[in-house]
Each structure stands twice: as C-alpha cells, then as structure tokens.
mmCIF file of C-alpha atoms in Angstrom:
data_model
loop_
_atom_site.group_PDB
_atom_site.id
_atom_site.type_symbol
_atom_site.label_atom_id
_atom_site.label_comp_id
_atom_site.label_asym_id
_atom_site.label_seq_id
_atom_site.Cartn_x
_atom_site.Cartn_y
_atom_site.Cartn_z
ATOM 1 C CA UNK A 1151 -28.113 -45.513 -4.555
ATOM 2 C CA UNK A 1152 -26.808 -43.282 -2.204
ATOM 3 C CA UNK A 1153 -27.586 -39.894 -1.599
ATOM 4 C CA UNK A 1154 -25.258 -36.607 -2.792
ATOM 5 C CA UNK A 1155 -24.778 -34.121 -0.059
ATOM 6 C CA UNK A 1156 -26.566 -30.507 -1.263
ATOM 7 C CA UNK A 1157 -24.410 -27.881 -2.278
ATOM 8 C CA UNK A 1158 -24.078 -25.043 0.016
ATOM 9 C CA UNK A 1159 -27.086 -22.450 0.025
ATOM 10 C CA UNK A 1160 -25.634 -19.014 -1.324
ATOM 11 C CA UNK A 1161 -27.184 -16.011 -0.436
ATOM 12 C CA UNK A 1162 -27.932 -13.010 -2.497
ATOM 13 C CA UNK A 1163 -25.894 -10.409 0.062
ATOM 14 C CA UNK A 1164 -26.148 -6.502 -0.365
ATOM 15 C CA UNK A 1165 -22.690 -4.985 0.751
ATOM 16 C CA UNK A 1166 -23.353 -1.819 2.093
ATOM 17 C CA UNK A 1167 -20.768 0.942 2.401
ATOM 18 C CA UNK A 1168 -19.674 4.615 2.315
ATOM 19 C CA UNK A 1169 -16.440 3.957 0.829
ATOM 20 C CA UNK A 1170 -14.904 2.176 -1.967
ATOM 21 C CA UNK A 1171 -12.415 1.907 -4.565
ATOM 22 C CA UNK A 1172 -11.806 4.636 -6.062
ATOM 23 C CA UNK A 1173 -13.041 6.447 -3.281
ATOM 24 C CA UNK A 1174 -10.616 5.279 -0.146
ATOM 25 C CA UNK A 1175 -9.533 7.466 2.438
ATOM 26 C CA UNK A 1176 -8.654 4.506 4.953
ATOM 27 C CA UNK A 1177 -9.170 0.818 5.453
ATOM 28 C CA UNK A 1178 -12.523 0.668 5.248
ATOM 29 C CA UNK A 1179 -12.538 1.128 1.812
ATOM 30 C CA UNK A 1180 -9.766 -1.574 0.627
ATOM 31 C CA UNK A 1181 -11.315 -3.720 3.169
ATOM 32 C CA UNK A 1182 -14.681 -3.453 1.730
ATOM 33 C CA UNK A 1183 -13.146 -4.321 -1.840
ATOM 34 C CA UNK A 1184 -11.312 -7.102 -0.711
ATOM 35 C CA UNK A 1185 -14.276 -9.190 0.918
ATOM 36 C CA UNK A 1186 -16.834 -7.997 -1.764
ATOM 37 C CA UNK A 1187 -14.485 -9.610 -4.796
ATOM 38 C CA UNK A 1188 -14.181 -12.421 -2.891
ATOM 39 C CA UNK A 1189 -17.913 -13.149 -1.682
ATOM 40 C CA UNK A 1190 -18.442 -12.393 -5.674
ATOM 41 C CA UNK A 1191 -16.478 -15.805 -6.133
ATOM 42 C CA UNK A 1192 -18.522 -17.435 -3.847
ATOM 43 C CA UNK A 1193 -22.132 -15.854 -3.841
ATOM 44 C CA UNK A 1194 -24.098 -13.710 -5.843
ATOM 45 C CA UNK A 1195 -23.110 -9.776 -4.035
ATOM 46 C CA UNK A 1196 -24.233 -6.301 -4.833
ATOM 47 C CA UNK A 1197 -22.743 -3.274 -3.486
ATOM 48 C CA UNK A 1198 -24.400 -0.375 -2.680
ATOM 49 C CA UNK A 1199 -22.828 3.243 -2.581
ATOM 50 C CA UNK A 1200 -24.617 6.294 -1.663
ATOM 51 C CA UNK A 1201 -25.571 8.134 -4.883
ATOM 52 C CA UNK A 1202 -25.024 11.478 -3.853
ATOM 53 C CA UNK A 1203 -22.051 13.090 -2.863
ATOM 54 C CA UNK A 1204 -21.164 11.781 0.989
ATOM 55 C CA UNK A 1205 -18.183 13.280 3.963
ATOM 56 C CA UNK A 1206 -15.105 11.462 4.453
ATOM 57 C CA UNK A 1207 -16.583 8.621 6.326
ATOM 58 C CA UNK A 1208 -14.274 8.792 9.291
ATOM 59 C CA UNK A 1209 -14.796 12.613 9.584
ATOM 60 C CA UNK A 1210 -18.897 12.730 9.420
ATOM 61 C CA UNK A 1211 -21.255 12.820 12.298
ATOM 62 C CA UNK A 1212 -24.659 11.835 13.288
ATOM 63 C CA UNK A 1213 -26.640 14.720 10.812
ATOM 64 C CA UNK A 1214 -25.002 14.121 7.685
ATOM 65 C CA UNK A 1215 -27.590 10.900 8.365
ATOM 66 C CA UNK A 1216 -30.632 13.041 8.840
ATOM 67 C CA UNK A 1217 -31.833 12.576 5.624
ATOM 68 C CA UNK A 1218 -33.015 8.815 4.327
ATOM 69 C CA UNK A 1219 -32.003 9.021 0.914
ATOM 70 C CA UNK A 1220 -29.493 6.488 0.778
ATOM 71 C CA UNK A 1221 -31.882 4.332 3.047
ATOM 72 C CA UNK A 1222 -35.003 4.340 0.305
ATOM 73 C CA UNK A 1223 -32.029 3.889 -2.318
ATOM 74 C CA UNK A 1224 -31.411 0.872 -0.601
ATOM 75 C CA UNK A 1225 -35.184 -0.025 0.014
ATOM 76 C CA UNK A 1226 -35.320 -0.351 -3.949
ATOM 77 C CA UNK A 1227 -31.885 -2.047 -5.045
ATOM 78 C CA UNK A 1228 -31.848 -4.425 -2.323
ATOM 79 C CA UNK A 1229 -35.143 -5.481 -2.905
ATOM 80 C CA UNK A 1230 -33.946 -8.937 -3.777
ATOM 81 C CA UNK A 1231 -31.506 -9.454 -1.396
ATOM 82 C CA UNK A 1232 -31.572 -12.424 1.190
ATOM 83 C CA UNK A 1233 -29.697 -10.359 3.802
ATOM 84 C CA UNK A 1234 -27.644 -6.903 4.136
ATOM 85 C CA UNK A 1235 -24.457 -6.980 5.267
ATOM 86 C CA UNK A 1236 -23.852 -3.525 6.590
ATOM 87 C CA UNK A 1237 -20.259 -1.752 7.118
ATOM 88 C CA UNK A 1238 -19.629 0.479 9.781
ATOM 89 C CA UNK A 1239 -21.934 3.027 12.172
ATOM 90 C CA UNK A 1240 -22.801 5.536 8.560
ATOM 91 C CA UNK A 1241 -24.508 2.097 7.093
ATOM 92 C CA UNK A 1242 -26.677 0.855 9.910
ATOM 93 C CA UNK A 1243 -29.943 3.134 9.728
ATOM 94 C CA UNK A 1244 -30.262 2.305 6.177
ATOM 95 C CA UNK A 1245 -29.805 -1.603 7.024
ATOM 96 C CA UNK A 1246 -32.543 -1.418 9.854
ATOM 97 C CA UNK A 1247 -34.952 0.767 7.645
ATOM 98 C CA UNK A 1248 -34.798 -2.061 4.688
ATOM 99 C CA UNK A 1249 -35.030 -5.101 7.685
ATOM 100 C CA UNK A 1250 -37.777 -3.416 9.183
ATOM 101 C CA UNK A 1251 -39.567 -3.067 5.689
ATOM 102 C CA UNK A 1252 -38.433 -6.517 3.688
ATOM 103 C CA UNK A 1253 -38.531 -8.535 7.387
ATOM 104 C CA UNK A 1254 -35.422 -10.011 6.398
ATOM 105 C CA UNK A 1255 -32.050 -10.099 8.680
ATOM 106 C CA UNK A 1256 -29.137 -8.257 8.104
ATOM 107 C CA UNK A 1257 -25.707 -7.868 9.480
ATOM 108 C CA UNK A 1258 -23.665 -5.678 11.289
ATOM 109 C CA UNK A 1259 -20.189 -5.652 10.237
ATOM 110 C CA UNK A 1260 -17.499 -3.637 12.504
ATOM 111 C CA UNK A 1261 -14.794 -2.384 11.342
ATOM 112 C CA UNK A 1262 -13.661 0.411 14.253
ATOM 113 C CA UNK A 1263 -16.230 1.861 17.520
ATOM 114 C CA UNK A 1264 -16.647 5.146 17.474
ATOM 115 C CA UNK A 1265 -14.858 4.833 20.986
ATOM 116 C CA UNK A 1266 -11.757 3.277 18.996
ATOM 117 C CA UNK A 1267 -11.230 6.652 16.531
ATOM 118 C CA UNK A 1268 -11.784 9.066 19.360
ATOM 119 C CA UNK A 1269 -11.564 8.225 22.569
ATOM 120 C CA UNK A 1270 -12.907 10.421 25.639
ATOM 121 C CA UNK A 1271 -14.197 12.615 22.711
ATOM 122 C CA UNK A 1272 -16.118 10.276 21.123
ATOM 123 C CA UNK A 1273 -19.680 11.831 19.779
ATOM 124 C CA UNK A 1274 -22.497 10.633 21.351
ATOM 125 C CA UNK A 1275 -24.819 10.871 18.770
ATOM 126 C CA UNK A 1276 -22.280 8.712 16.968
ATOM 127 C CA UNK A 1277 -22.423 6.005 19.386
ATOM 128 C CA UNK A 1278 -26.244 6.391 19.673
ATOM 129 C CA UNK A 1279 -26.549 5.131 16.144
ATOM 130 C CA UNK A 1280 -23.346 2.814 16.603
ATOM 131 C CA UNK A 1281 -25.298 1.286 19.161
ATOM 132 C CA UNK A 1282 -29.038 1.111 18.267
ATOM 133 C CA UNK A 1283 -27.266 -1.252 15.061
ATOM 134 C CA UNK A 1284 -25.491 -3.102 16.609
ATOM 135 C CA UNK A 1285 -28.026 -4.399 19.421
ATOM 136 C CA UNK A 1286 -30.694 -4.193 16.135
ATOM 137 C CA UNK A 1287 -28.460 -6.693 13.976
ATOM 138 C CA UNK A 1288 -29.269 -10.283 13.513
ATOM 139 C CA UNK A 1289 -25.195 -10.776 14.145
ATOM 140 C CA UNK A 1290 -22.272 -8.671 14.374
ATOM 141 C CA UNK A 1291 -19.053 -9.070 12.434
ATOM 142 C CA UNK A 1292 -16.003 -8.021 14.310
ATOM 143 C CA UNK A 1293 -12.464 -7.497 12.587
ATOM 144 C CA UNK A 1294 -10.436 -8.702 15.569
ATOM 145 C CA UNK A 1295 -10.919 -10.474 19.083
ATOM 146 C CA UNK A 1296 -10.393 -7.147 20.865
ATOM 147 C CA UNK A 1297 -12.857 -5.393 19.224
ATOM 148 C CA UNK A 1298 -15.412 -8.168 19.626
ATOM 149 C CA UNK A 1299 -14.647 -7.754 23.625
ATOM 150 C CA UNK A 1300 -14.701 -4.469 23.839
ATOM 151 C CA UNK A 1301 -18.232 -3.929 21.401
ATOM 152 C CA UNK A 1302 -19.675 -6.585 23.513
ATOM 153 C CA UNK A 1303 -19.503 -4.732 26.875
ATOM 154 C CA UNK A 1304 -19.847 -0.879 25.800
ATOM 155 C CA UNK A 1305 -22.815 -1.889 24.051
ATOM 156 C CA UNK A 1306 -24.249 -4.977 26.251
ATOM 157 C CA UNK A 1307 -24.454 -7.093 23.230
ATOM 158 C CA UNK A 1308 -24.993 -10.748 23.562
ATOM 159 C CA UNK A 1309 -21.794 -12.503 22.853
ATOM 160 C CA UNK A 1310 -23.548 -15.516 20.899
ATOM 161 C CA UNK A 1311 -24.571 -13.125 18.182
ATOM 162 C CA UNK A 1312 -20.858 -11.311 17.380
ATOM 163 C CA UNK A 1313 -18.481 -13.373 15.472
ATOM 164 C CA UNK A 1314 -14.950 -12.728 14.630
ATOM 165 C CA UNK A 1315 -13.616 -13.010 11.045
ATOM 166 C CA UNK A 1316 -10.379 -11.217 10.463
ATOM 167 C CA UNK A 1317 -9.455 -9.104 7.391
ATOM 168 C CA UNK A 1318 -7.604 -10.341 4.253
ATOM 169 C CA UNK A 1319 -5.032 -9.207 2.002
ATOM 170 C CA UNK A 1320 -4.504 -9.364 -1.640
ATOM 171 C CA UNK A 1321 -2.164 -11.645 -2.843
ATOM 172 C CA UNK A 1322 1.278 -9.350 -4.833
ATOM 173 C CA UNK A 1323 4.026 -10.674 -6.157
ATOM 174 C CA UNK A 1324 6.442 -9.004 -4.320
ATOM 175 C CA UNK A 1325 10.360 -7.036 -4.683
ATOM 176 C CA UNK A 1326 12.728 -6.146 -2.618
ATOM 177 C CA UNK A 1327 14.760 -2.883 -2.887
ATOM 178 C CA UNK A 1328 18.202 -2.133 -2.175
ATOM 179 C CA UNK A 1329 18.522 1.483 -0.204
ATOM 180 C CA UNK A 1330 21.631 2.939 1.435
ATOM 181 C CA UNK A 1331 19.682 4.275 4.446
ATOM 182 C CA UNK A 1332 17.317 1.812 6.493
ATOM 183 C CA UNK A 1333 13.487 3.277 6.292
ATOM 184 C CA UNK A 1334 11.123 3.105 9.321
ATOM 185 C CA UNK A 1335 7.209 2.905 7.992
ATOM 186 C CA UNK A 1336 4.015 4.662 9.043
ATOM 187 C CA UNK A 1337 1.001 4.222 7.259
ATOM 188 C CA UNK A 1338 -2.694 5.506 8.615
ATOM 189 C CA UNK A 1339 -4.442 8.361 9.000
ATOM 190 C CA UNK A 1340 -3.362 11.009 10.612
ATOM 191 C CA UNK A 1341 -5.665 11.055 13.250
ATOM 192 C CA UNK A 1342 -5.160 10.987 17.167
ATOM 193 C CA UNK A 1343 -6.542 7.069 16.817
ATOM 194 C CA UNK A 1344 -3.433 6.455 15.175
ATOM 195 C CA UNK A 1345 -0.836 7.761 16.709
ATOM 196 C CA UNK A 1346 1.423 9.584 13.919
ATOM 197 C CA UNK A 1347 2.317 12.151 17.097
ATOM 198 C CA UNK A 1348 4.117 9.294 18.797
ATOM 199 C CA UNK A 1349 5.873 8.018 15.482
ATOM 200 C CA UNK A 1350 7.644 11.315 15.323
ATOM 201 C CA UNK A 1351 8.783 10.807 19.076
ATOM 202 C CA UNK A 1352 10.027 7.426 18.031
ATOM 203 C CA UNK A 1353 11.654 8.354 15.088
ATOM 204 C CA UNK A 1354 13.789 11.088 17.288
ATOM 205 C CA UNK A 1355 14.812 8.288 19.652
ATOM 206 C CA UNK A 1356 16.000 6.407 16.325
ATOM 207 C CA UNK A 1357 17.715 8.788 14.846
ATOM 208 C CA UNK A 1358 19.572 10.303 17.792
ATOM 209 C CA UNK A 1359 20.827 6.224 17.574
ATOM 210 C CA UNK A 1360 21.035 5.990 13.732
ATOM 211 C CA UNK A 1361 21.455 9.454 12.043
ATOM 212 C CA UNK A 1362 21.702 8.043 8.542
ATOM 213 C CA UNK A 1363 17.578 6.156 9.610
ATOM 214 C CA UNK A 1364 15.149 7.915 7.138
ATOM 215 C CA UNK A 1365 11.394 7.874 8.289
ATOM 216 C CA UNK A 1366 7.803 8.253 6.124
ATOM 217 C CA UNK A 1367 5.055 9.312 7.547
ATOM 218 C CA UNK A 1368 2.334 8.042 5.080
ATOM 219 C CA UNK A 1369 -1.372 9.221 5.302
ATOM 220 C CA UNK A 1370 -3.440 12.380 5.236
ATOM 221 C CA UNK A 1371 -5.534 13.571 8.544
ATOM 222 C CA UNK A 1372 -6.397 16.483 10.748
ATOM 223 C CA UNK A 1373 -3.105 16.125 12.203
ATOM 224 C CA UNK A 1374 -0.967 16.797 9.542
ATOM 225 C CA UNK A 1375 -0.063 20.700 10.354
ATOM 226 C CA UNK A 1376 1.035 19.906 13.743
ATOM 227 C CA UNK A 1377 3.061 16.980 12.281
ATOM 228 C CA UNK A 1378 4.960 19.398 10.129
ATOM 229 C CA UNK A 1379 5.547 21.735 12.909
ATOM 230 C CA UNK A 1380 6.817 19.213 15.643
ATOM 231 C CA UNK A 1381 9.033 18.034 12.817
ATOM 232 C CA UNK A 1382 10.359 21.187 12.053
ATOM 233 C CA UNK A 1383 10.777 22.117 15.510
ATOM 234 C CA UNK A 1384 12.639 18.843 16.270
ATOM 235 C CA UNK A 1385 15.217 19.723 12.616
ATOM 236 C CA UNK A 1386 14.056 16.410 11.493
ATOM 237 C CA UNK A 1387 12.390 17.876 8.282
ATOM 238 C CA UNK A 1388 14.981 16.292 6.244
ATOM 239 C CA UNK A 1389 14.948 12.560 7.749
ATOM 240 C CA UNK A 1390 10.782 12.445 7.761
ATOM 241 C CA UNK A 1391 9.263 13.006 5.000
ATOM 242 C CA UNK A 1392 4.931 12.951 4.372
ATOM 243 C CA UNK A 1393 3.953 11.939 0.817
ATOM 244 C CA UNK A 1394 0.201 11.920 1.840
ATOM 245 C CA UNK A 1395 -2.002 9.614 1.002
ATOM 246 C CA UNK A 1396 -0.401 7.043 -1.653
ATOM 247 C CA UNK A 1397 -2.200 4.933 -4.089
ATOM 248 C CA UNK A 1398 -1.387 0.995 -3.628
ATOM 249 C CA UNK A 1399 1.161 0.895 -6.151
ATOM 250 C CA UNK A 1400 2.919 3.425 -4.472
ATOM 251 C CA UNK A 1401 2.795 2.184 -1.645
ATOM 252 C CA UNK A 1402 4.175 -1.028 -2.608
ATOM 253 C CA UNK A 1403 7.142 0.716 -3.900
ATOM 254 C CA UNK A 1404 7.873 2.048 -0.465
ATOM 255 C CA UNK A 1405 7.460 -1.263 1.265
ATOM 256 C CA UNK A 1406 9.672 -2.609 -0.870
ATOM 257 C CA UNK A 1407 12.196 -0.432 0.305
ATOM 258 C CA UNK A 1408 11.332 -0.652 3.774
ATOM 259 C CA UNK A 1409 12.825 -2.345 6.920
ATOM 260 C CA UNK A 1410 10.263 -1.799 9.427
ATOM 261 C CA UNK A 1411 6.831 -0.626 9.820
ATOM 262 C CA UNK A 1412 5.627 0.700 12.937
ATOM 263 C CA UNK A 1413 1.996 0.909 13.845
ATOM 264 C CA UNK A 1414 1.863 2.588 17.238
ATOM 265 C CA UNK A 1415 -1.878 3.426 17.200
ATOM 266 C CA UNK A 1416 -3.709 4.222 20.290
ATOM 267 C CA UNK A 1417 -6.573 2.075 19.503
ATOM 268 C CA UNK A 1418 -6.414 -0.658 16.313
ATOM 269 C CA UNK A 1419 -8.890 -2.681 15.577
ATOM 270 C CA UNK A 1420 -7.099 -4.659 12.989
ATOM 271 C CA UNK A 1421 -4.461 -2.762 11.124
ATOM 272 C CA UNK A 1422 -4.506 -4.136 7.761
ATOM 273 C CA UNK A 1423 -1.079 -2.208 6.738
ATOM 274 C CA UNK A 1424 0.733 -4.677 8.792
ATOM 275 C CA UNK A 1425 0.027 -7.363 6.353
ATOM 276 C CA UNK A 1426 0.427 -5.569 3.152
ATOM 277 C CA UNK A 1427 4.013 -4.953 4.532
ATOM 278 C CA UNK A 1428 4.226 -8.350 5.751
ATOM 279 C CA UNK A 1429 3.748 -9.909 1.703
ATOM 280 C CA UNK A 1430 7.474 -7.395 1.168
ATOM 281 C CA UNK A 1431 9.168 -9.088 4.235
ATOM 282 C CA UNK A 1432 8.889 -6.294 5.833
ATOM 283 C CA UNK A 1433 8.386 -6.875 9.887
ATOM 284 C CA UNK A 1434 6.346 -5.107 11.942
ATOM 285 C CA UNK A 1435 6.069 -3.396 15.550
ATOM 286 C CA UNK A 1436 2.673 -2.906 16.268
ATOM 287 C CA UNK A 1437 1.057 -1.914 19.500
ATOM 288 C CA UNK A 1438 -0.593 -4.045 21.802
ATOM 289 C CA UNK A 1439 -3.751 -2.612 20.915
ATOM 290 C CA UNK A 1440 -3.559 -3.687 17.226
ATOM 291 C CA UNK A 1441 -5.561 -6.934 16.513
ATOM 292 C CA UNK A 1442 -3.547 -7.535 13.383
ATOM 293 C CA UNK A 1443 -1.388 -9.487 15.943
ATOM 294 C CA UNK A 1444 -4.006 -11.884 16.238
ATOM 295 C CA UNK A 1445 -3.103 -13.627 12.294
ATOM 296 C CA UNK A 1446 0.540 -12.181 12.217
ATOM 297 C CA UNK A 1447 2.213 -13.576 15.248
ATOM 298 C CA UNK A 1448 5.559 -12.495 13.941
ATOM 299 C CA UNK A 1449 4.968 -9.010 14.995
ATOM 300 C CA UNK A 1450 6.664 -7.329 17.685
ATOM 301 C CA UNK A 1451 4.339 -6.331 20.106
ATOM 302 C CA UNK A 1452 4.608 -2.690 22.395
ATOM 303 C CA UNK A 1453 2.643 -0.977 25.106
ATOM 304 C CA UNK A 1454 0.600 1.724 23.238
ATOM 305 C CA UNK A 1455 2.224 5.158 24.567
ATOM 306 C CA UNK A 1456 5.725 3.404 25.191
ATOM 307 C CA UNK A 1457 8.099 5.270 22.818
ATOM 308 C CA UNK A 1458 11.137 3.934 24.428
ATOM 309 C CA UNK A 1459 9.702 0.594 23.928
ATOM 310 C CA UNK A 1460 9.292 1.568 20.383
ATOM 311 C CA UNK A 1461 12.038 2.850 19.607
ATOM 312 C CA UNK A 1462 14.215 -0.138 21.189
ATOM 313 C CA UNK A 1463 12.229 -2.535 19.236
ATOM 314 C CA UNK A 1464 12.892 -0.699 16.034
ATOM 315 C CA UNK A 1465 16.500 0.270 16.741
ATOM 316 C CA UNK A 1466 17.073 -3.647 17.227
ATOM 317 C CA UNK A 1467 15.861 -4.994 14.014
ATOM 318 C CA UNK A 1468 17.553 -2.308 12.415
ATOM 319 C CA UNK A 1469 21.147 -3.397 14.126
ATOM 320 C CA UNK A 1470 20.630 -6.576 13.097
ATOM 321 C CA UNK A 1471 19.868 -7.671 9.647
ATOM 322 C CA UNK A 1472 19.442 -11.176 9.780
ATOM 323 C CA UNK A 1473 16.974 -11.278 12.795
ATOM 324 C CA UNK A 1474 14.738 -8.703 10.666
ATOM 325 C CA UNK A 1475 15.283 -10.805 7.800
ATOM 326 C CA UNK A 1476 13.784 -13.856 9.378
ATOM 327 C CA UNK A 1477 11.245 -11.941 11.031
ATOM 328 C CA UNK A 1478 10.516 -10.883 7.724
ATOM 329 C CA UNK A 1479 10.032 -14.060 6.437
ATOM 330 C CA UNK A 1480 7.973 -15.180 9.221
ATOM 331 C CA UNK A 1481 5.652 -12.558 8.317
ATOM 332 C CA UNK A 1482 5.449 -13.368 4.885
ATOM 333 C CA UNK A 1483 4.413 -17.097 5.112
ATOM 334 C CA UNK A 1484 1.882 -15.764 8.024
ATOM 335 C CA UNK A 1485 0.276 -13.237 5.794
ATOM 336 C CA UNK A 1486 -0.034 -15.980 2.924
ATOM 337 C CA UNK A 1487 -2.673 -17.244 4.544
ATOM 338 C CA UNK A 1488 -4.507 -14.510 6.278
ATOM 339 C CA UNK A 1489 -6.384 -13.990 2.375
ATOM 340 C CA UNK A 1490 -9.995 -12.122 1.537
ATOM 341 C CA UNK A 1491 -11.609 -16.072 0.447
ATOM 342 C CA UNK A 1492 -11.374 -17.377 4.092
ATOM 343 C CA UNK A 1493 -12.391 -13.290 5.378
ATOM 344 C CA UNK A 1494 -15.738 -14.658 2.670
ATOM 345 C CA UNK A 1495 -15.731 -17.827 3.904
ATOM 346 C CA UNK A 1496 -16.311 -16.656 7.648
ATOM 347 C CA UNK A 1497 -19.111 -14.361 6.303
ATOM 348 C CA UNK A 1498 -21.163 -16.348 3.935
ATOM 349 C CA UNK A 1499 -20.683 -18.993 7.359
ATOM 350 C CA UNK A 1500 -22.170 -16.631 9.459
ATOM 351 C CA UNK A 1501 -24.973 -15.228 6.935
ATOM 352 C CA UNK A 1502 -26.315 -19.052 6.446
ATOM 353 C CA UNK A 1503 -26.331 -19.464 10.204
ATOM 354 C CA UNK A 1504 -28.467 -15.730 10.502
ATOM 355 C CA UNK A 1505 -31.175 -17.046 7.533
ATOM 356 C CA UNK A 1506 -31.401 -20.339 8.877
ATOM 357 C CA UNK A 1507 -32.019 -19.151 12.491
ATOM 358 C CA UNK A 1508 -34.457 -16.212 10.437
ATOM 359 C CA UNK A 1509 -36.185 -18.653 8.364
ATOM 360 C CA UNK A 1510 -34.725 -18.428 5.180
#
C-alpha cells in the first residue's frame, strides 16, 4: 500500500495592520486586503485593527505608539495564533510584545522604510522602532528586490531571513473608453516620496508638445496646496485637474480612459497602481526606483528626477498609438499573473519555513 503525501500544514496567522478597507489612505491598506482574502482561501487568518481611533498611518510618528493598548489587544485575540504576520513599522511593537509573551515567531512584513517616504528627513525615532522589528523578526517580508537590498544594509539584517514576495492585484473585468484628448495618469499620495511635484514639470513638457494632453493628478497629501499653486502659476489649471483621493471604482473609470500612467516617485517600493492600470491596457512609465518593474517588465523605465526623460517617454507613446497599444497589452497579460494567491502562496511558504525552524 503506498503511502499518501500529508497535506500542507496551515497556520492560524494574525494579520496585523493600521489600515484597511474601508479605512485606506494608500497602498498599504488595499495591499493588506488583497493578501488577507487570499491567505483566507488558503489558511485560517484573523485580522487585527486597532480599536481605538489611530493617525493616518503614513503621517504618525514614534509617540502615537507610547501607549500599549493595541499591543495587550493583540496579547488577547491572538492568543491562538501560530504566528503574527506584522505590516509595516506602526505594527511591530505590538508583534514583539505578543512573541515575547506567547514564545511564538512572528513576521515582519515591509511594505515602505521609513527612509523610502522621507528621505534625509526621515524620523529617527521612526527608524528606531523600524529597526528594533525588523532585526527582532523571525523573517522579513519585502515587497520588491530593491527594498529587500536596501532594508538589508540600513538595518544589518541577515539576508537568509528576508524574503521577497511581490504584491498582487485583483482580478477586473476591464473597458476601454473612447476620449477626444489623450490623459496622462498620476496616482499616489501626495507626498515628497512620490513625486507629484515632478509630474506637474512633466506634464508642462507634454503639453507645451501636445496642448490638447489633459493630466490627473490623483491622491490627497501634504503637498496638495503647493500643487495647486505651481499649477496655477504655470496656467495649467485647466489641463490638470486633482479629484483627490478616488474610491476603486472611480478609479477604474479613469484608467479606462487613460493612455499612460506615470509613476515618477522618488523612492517606490512596489507601486501597486502600475498594475491596476496595467489590467485597462494602460502602459506605464515608472521610475527606476519603482520595484513594480520587477513583475511588469513592459514598463518603461526613467531615471528618478529626469523630467525630460519623462516627458519623452510619455510624449512617444502618446504619438504613437499602436506601440502604446501593444505595450498595453503586454502589460495586461503580465499583470494576469502577478495575482494576491501566489502574493499568499509566498507567505504561508515562508511562515511554514519560520514554525518549522521555531518548532512548531
């Protein structure tokens, strides 16, 4: 009689995380919602929200952690969990309070460094924490290849514990949309991380090329009152326009009418826009500091900081439509597979590796 292999051991994970649907202010949030539904399909998963009231998780610092609340709310609704799976720097002292008390592992996963959102004014106190998780974790979770390099030597982590597992999209049956003037994309925060400053540099080059090129600057941020004043000052307030922060099916509604996106951030750790525009056809130019380029090869890649380069790029898949069109394409096949079960896949691989090396 011979033997039947044993089906796959499948953890009880706690997901923890300062944002999530309905509560999204970036991609944090939709990433969180993507891999929890899928490690749902897979594994039992509970996700765990701060109670009380919480900042804007990209805007708070080091004392809005001061008090443990959220860590002894985790102490008691994780108490059954084989291992915590912990998003981003505003997670981590609650994961290493509940490993220190349960003895069980937990996992760091990293969605942006504190270093990534604000450069030479990055918080110290920030980083502190950043970095007292991320050398406490049992493994580390990176979003992209570049952000696995560059955690690994600000924080002198051991590279055999970080692991890279890209993000996912969800699957939409996409439209396209027939416009009269061709529409140039941004979609972030407006934060100095992301660049929307340089967009509306680009989009000046455009139009002084293209006068009938319409531009929308999608997102909310500290930014946004010097946005409206450079765009006033340039007489460009009638070819840019900001919506603010738009739910996904508005969103999708402006992809679909769309001909490029353009992600120029200073510092992108994935850049999960890039393949929500990819499922419309809809090619991007991303910076070279974007590791969405790592699952969506079709995108045009620029120097972060070159608007010429930008703004060439752009203004040549806008002059010709059938090269965008098969860039498009070659996006959307790409992005097919780039989906949240193999993001939960590379987890739950990762988590069974952590409790078998932990003893569990």
């Amino acid at each position: 009689m011979s033997d039947f292999p044993s089906p796959p051991f499948c953890p009880r994970i706690a997901l923890l995380t300062w944002e999530f649907p309905p509560k999204v202010t970036g991609g944090l949030g939709t990433a969180c919602a993507g891999i929890a539904r899928a490690l749902d399909r897979q594994t039992s998963v509970q996700v765990i929200l701060p109670k009380e009231e919480v900042p804007d998780p990209y805007q708070c610092t080091s004392e809005d952690l001061a008090d443990d609340a959220y860590a002894r709310q985790v102490l008691m609704e994780a108490a059954t969990a084989d291992l915590i799976h912990a998003h981003d720097w505003m997670t981590f002292p609650a994961a290493m309070a509940w490993s220190r008390k349960s003895g069980r592992p937990w996992m760091a996963h990293l969605h942006s460094l504190e270093w990534d959102r604000s450069g030479a004014c990055a918080v110290p106190e920030i980083e502190a924490v950043e970095a007292a998780g991320l050398r406490s974790a049992h493994a580390v979770i990176t979003v992209s290849h570049r952000t696995a390099e560059r955690a690994t030597e600000r924080y002198d982590l051991d590279p055999e514990k970080v692991h890279v597992v890209h993000n996912g999209i969800e699957p939409v049956d996409p439209w396209r949309r027939r416009t009269r003037r061709p529409r140039v994309l941004f979609v972030g925060r407006l934060t100095w991380q992301k660049a929307p400053d340089d967009f509306v540099k680009i989009a000046a080059e455009i139009a002084a090329r293209e006068p009938r090129a319409c531009f929308s600057l999608v997102g909310k941020g500290e930014m946004e009152g010097e946005l409206r004043r450079e765009i006033a000052r340039l007489g460009m307030s009638d070819a840019i326009d900001m919506p603010g922060f738009l739910r996904p099916d508005a969103l999708q509604r402006l992809l679909a009418e769309s001909q490029v996106l353009c992600l120029p951030s200073r510092e992108e750790p994935f850049g999960l826009v890039a393949l929500e525009a990819a499922l419309f056809g809809v090619p991007s130019v991303i910076s070279t500091h974007a590791g969405v380029g790592e699952v969506l090869p079709s995108a045009r890649w620029v120097e972060a900081g070159d608007i010429d380069g930008f703004a060439g790029r752009i203004w040549g898949l806008l002059a010709d439509g059938p090269w965008r069109e098969e860039l498009g394409e070659r996006a959307r096949l790409q992005a097919r597979w780039a989906t949240w079960d193999r993001t939960a896949e590379g987890i739950l691989s990762v988590a069974r590796r952590v409790l078998e090396s932990n003893g569990g």
